[in-house]
Coordinates of C-alpha atoms and ligand atoms in Angstrom, one line a residue:
X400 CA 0.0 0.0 0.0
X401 CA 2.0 3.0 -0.7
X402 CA 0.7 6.7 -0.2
X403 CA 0.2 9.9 -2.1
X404 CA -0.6 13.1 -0.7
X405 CA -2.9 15.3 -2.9
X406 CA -1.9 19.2 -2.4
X407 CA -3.8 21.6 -3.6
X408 CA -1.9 25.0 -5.2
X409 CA -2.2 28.3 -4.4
X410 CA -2.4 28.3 -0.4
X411 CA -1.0 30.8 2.4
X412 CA 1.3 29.7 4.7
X413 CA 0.1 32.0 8.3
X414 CA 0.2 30.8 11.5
X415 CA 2.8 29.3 14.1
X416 CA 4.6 25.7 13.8
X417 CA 6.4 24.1 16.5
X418 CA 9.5 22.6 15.5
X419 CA 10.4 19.3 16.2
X420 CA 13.3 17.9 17.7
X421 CA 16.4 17.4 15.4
X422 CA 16.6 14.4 13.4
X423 CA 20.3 14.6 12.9
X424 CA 20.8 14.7 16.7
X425 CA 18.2 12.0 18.1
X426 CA 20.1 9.3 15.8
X427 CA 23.4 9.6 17.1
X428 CA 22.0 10.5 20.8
X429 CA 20.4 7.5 20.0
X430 CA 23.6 5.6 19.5
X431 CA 25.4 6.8 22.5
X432 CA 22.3 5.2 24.8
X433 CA 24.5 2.2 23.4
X434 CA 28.1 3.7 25.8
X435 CA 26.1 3.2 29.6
X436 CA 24.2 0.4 31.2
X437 CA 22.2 3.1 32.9
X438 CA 18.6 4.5 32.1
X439 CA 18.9 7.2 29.4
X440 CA 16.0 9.4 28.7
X441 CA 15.5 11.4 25.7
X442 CA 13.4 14.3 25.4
X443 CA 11.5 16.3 22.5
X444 CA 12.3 13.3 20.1
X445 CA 10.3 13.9 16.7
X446 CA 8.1 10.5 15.9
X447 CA 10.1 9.8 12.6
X448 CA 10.3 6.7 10.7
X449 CA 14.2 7.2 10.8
X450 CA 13.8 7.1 14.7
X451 CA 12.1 4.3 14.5
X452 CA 14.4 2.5 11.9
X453 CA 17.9 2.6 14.4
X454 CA 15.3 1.7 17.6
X455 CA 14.5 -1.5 15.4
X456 CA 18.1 -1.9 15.4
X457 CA 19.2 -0.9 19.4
X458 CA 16.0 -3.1 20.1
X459 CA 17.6 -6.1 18.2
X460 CA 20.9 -5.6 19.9
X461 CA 19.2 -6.2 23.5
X462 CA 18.5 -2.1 24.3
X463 CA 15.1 -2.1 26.0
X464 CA 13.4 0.7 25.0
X465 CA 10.1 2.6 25.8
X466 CA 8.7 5.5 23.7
X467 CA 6.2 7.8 25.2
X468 CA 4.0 10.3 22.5
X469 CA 4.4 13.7 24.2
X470 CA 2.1 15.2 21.0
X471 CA 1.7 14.7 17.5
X472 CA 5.1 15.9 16.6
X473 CA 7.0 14.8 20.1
X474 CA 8.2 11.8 22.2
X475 CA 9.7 10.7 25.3
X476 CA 12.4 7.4 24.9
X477 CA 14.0 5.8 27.8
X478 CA 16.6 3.0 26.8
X479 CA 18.1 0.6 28.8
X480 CA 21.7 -0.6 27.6
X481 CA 22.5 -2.9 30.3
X482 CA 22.2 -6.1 28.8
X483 CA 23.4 -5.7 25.3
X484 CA 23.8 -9.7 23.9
X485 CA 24.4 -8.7 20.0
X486 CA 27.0 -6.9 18.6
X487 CA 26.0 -7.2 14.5
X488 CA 23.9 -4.6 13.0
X489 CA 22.6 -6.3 10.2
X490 CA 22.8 -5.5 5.9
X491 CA 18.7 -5.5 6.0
X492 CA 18.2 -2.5 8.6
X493 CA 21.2 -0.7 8.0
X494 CA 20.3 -0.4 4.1
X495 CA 17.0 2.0 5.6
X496 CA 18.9 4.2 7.0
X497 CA 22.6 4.9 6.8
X498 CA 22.6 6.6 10.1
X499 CA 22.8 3.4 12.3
X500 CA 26.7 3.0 11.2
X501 CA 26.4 4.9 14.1
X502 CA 26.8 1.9 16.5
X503 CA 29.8 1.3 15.2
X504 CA 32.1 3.4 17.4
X505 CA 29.8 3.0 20.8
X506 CA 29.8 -0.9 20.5
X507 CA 33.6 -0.8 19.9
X508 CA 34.3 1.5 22.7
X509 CA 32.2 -0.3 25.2
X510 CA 32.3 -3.8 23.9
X511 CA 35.8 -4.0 21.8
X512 CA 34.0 -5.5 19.1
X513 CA 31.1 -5.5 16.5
X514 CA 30.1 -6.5 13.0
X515 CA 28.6 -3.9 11.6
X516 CA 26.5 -3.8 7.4
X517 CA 28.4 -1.9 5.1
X518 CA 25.5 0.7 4.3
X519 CA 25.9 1.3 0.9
X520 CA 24.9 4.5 -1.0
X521 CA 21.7 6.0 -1.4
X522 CA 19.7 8.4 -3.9
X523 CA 22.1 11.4 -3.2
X524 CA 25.4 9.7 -3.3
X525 CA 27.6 6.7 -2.8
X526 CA 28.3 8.0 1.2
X527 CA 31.6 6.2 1.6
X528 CA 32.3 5.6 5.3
X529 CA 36.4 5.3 4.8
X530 CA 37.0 8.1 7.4
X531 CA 34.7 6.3 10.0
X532 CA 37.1 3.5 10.0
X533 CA 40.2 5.0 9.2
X534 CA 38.9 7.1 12.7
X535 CA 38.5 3.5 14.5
X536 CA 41.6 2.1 13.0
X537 CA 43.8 5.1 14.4
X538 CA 42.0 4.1 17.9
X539 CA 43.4 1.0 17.6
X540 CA 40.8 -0.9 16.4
X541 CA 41.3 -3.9 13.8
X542 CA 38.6 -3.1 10.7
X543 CA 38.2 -5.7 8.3
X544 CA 36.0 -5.9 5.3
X545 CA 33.7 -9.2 4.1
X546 CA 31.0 -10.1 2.7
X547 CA 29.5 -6.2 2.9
X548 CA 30.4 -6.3 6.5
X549 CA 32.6 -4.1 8.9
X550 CA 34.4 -6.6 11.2
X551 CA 35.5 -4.6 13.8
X552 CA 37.4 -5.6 16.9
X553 CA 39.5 -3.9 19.5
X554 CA 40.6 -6.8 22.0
X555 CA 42.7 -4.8 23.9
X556 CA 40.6 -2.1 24.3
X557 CA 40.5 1.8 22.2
X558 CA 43.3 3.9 22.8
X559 CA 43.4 7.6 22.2
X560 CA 45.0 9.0 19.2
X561 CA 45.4 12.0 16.7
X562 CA 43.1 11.8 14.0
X563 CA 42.1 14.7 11.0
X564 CA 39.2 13.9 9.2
X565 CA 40.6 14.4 5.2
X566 CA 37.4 16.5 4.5
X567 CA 34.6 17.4 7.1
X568 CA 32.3 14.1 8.1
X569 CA 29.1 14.7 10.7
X570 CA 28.5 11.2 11.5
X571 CA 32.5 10.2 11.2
X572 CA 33.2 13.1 14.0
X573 CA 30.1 11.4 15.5
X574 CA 31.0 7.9 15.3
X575 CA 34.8 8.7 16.1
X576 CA 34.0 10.9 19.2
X577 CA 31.3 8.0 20.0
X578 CA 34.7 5.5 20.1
X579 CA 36.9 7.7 21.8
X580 CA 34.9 8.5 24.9
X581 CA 35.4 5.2 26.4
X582 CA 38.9 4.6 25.0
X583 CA 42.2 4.5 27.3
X584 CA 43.9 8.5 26.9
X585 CA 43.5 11.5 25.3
X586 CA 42.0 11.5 21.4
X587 CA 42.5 14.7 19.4
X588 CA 39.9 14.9 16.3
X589 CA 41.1 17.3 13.3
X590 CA 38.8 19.1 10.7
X591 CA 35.9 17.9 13.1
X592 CA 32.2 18.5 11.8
X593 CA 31.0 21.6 13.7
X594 CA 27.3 20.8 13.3
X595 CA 25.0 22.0 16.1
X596 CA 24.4 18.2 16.4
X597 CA 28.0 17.3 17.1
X598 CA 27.8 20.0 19.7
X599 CA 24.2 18.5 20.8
X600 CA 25.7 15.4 21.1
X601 CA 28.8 15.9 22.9
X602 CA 26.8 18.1 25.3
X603 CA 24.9 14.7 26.6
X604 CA 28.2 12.7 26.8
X605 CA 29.6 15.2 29.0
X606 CA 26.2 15.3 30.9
X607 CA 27.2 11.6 31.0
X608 CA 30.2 11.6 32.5
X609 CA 32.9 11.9 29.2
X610 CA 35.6 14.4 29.0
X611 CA 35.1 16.1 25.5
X612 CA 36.0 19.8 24.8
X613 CA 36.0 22.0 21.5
X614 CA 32.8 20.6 20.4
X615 CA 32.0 23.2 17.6
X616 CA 35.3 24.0 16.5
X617 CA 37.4 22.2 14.0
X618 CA 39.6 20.7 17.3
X619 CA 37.6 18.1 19.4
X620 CA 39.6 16.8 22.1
X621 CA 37.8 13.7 24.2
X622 CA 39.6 12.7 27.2
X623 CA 38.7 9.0 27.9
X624 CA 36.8 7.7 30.7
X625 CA 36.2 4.1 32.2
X626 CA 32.5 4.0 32.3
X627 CA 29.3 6.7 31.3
X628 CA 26.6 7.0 33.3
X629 CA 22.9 7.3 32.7
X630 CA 21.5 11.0 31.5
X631 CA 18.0 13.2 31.2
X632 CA 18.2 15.1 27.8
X633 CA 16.6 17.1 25.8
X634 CA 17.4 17.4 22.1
X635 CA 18.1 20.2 20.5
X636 CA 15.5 21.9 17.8
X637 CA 15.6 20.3 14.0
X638 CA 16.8 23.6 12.2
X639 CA 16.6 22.0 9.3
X640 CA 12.6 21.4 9.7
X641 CA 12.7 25.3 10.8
X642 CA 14.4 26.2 7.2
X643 CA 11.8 24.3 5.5
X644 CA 9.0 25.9 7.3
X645 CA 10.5 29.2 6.5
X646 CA 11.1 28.5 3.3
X647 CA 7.3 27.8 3.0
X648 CA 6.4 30.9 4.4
X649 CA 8.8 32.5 1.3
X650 CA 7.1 30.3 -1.6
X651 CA 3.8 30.8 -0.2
X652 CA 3.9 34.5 0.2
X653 CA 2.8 33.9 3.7
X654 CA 4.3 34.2 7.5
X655 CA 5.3 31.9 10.3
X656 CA 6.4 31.4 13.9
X657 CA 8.8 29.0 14.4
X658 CA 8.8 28.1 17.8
X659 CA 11.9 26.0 19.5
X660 CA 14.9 26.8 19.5
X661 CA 16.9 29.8 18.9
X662 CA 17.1 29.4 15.1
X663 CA 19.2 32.8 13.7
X664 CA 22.3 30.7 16.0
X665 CA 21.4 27.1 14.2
X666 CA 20.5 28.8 11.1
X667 CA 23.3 31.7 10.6
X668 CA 24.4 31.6 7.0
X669 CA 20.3 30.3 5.5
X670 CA 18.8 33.4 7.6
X671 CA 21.7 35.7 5.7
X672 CA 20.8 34.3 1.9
X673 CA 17.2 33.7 2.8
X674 CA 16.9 37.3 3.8
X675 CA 18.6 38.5 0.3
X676 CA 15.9 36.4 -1.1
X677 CA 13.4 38.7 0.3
X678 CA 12.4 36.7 3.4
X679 CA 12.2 39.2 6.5
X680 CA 13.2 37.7 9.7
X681 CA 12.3 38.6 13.4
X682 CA 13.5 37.3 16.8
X683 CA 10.7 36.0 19.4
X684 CA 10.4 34.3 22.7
X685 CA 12.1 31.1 22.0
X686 CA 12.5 31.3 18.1
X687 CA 11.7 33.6 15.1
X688 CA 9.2 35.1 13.1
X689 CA 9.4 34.7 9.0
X690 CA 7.6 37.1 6.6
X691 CA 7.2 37.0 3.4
X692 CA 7.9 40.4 1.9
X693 CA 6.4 39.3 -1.3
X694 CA 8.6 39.7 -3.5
X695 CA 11.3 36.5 -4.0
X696 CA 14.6 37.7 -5.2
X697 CA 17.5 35.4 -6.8
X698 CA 20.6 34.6 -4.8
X699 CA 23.6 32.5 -5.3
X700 CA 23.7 29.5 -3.2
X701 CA 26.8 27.4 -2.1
X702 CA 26.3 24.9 0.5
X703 CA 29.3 24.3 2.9
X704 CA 29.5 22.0 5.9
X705 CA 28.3 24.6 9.2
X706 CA 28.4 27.6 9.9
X707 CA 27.9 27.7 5.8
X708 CA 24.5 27.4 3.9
X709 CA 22.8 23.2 4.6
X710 CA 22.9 21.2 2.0
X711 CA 19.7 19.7 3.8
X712 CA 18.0 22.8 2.7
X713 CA 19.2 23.1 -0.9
X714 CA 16.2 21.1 -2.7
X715 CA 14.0 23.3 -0.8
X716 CA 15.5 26.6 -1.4
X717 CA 15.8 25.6 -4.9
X718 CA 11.7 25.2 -5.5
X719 CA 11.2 29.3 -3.7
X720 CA 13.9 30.3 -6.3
X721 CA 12.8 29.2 -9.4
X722 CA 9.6 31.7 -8.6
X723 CA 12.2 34.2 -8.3
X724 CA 12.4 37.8 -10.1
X725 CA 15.7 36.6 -11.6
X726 CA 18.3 34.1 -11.9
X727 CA 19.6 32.2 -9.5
X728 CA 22.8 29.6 -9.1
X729 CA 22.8 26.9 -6.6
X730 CA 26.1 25.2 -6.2
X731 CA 25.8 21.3 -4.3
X732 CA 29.0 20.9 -2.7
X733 CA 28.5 18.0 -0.8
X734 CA 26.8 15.2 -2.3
X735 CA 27.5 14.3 -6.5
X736 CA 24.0 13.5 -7.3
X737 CA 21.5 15.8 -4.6
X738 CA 19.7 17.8 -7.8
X739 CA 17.0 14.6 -8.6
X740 CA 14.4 17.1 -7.4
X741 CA 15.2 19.0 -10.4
X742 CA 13.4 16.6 -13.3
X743 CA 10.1 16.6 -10.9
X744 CA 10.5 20.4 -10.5
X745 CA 11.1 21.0 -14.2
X746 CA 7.7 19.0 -15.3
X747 CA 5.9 21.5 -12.7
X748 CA 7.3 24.5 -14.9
X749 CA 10.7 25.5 -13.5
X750 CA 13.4 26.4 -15.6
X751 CA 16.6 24.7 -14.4
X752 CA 19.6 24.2 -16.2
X753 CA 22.3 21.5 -14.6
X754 CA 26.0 21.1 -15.1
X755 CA 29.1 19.4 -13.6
X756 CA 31.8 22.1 -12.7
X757 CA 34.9 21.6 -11.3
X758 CA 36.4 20.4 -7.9
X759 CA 35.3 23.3 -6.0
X760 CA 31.1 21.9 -6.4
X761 CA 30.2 19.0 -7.4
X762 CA 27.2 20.5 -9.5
X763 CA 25.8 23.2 -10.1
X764 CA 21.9 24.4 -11.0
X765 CA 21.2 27.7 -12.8
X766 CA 17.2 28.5 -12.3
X767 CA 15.8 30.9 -14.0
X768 CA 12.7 32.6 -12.3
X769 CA 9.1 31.5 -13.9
X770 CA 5.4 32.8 -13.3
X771 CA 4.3 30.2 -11.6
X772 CA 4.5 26.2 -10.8
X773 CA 1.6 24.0 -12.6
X774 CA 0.5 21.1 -10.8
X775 CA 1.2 17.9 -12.1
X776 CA 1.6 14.1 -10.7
X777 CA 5.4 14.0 -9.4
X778 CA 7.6 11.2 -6.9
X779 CA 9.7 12.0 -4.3
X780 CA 12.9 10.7 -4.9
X781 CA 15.2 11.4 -1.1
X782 CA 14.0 12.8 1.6
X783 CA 14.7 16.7 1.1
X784 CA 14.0 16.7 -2.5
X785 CA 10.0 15.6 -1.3
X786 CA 9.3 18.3 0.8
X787 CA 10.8 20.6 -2.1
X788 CA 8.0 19.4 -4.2
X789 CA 5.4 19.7 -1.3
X790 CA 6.4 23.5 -1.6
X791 CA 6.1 23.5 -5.2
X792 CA 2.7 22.5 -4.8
X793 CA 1.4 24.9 -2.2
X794 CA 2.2 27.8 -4.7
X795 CA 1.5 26.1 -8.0
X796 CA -1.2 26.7 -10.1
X797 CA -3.4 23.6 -9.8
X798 CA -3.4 20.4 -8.2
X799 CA -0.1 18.4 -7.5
X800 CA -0.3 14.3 -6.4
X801 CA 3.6 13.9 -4.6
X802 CA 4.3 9.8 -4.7
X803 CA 6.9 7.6 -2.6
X804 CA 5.4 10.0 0.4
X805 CA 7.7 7.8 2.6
X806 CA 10.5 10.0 2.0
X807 CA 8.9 12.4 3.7
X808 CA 8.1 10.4 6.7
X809 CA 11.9 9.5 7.3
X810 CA 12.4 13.2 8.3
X811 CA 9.3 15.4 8.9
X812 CA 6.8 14.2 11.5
X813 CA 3.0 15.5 11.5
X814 CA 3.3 17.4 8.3
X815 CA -0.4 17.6 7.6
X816 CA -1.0 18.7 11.3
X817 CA 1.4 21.5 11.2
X818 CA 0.2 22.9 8.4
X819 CA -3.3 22.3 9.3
X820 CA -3.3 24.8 12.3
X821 CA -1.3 27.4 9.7
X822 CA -4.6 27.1 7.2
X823 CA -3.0 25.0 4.6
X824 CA -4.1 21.7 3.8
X825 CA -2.3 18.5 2.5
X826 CA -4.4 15.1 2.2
X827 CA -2.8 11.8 2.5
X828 CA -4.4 9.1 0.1
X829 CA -3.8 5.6 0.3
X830 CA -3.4 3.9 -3.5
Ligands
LIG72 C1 25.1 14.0 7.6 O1 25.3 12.9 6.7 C2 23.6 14.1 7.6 N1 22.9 12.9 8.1 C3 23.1 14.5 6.2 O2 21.7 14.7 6.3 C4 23.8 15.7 5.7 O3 23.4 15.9 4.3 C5 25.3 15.6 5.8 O4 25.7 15.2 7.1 C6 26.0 16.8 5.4 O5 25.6 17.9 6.3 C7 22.9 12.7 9.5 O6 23.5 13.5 10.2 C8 22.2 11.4 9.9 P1 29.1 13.5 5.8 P2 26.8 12.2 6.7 O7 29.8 12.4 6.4 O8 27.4 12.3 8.0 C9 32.1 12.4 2.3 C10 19.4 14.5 5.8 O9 18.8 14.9 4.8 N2 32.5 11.3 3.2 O10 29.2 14.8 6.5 O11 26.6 10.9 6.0 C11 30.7 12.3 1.8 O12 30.7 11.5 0.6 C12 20.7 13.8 5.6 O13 19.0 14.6 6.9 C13 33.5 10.5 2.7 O14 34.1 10.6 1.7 O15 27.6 13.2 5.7 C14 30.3 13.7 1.5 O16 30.7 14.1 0.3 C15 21.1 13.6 4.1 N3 33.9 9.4 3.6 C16 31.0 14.5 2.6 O17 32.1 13.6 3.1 C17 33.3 9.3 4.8 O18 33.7 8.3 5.5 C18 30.1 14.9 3.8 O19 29.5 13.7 4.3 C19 32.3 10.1 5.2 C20 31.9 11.2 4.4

């Protein structure tokens, strides 16, 4: 049974939307529940089918786990990793969702060993996962390769080490921190990932009991410990769910309160280019108001690792600017094939015209402003390039039918409900 949501065009975006907590950081907070044998609790977890894809795998590994719904759009999860009895994650869980390599380094650390699938590539990219293990090896760890499989084993134990990251990795600094906290000495991690989710994450280790400093910086040092204990956190907002949202309010012509977190901090270089763009911007009590000011103006985008603009908010960006009064060039810097959003937004009416450049992007999308978007029946083919198309939609002339609606249930949770209260609606069909 897969499902289609039916969206119909030309609707307002005005109202307030709670954002959600951040996917990016409840997967490897997630993962860490893996480093204590005490109770960890997890607050303002968004009910996402990627949540629910690693909990399939911590559950299969021996973590008991209890999720409590909050609300439609957050949850409550206390794990329990003190009888862990399986250290394999295995090929047919790991190929949904890439993230849970992210056992990798807390299994090693705590248990010195774990087989762990390959994950393999997925729509945007062949995500290699060399620097995760070239991080383990330089802890000492013994990685070997078989069958799709990470054999990894550290008999005598992790032991700190100097280790630079060739080019910046989130989940490597994540996994590699992840291995170090338990690991015997001091580790020093190079051209770290300086994602507000690395700094989320190390936060709750330290509330746990590790020894990590220069979270946020290029420069992470982790001082080992010998145990971590149990922890009461809350996860930090999903900023890239707030971009999204604001992005709708831009498309839409409308305005929104995001509520959650203190967004122009998680947000710095989008709020910048969004505001060229025409977006006006406006702090409140615990996050920040988004108008439209009516007009959409063309930028140049380049995304960067953080504090530069998200890749995670390039598809979506790229559907507000191809209503722009002008041209605009997005550059994908990260990932070689994140522009399959472009075919579905091209049979709605954009003009888009995409080319390979040199080493400095990987490619790069010239769209050219148009009237407007027409409906028409289009598939989601990742999980940012569907809500691009949602957006598309709301301002299109028309009706718009988005397919393979479980990308979108990987990352946003109660879509229809959050834009319900902001007067626009989105129905869900079952096919
Ligand atoms: C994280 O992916 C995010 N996922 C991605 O969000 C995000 O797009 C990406 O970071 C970049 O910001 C999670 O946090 C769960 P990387 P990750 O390792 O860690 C290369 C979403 O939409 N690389 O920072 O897998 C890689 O090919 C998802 O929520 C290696 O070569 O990305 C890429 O070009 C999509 N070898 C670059 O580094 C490695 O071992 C950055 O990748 C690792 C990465």
């Amino acid at each position: 049974m897969t499902e289609k949501i039916k969206i119909r065009g030309r609707q307002v975006l005005n109202g307030v939307i709670p954002i959600s907590g951040a996917k990016n950081a409840a997967l490897p907070l997630l993962a860490a529940s893996l480093l204590s044998s005490e109770k960890i609790l997890l607050k303002n977890v968004s009910p996402l089918a990627d949540v629910g894809t690693m909990l399939s795998l911590l559950g299969e590994m021996g973590v008991r786990y209890v999720v409590t719904d909050d609300s439609p759009y957050s949850s409550t999860i206390e794990l329990h990793a003190d009888s862990i009895n399986n250290f394999v994650a295995p090929y047919d869980i790991v190929k949904k969702m890439r993230a849970t390599i992210l056992v990798l380094g807390p299994l090693l650390s705590r248990f010195n060993e774990c087989t762990v699938s390959l994950p393999g590539g997925c729509a945007i990219g062949l995500r290699p996962v060399n620097y995760h293990l070239g991080g383990m090896e330089a802890l000492g760890a013994k990685i070997s390769l078989k069958d799709g499989y990470i054999y990894a084993e550290a008999p005598r134990g992790l032991k700190g080490a100097e280790f630079e990251f060739p080019t910046v990795s989130v989940t490597g600094t994540e996994n590699v921190m992840m291995a170090a906290v338990l690991a015997t000495g001091k580790t020093i991690l190079k051209n770290a990932a300086k994602e507000p989710e690395i700094v989320d994450l190390a936060s709750c280790l330290n509330k746990m009991g590790a020894i990590i400093s220069g979270h946020g910086s290029d420069t992470i040092e982790i001082q080992g410990v010998t145990s971590l204990h149990g922890v009461d956190y809350l996860v930090i907002a999903d900023r890239i769910e707030a971009g999204t949202y604001a992005i709708a309010a831009g498309i839409t012509g409308g305005r929104v309160d995001l509520i959650g977190g203190n967004f122009r901090e998680l947000l710095p270089c989008f709020i910048d280019k969004m505001t060229q763009a025409g977006l006006i911007f406006s702090d409140i009590d615990n996050g920040i108001r988004v108008i439209s000011s009516g007009t959409i103006h063309p930028i140049d985008i380049e995304t960067a690792p953080f504090p530069g603009f998200p890749t995670d908010l390039q598809a979506q960006s790229m559907a507000m600017l191809c209503l722009a009064d002008g041209t605009s060039n997005i550059y994908e810097t990260i990932w070689e094939n994140r522009l399959m959003h472009v075919a579905e937004l091209s049979r709605m009416g954009a003009e888009i015209k995409v080319s390979r450049c040199d080493q400095t992007c990987v490619c790069h999308a010239c769209v050219t402003g148009v009237e407007k978007f027409q409906g028409a029946p289009v598939f989601a083919t990742d999980l940012r390039a569907s809500f691009s198309l949602v957006l598309a939609a709301l301002a299109a002339e028309g009706e718009t039918v988005l397919d393979r609606v479980y990308h979108l249930d990987r990352g946003y949770c109660a879509v229809e409900h959050k834009f319900k209260t902001c007067g626009v609606t989105i129905e869900r069909i079952k096919k």
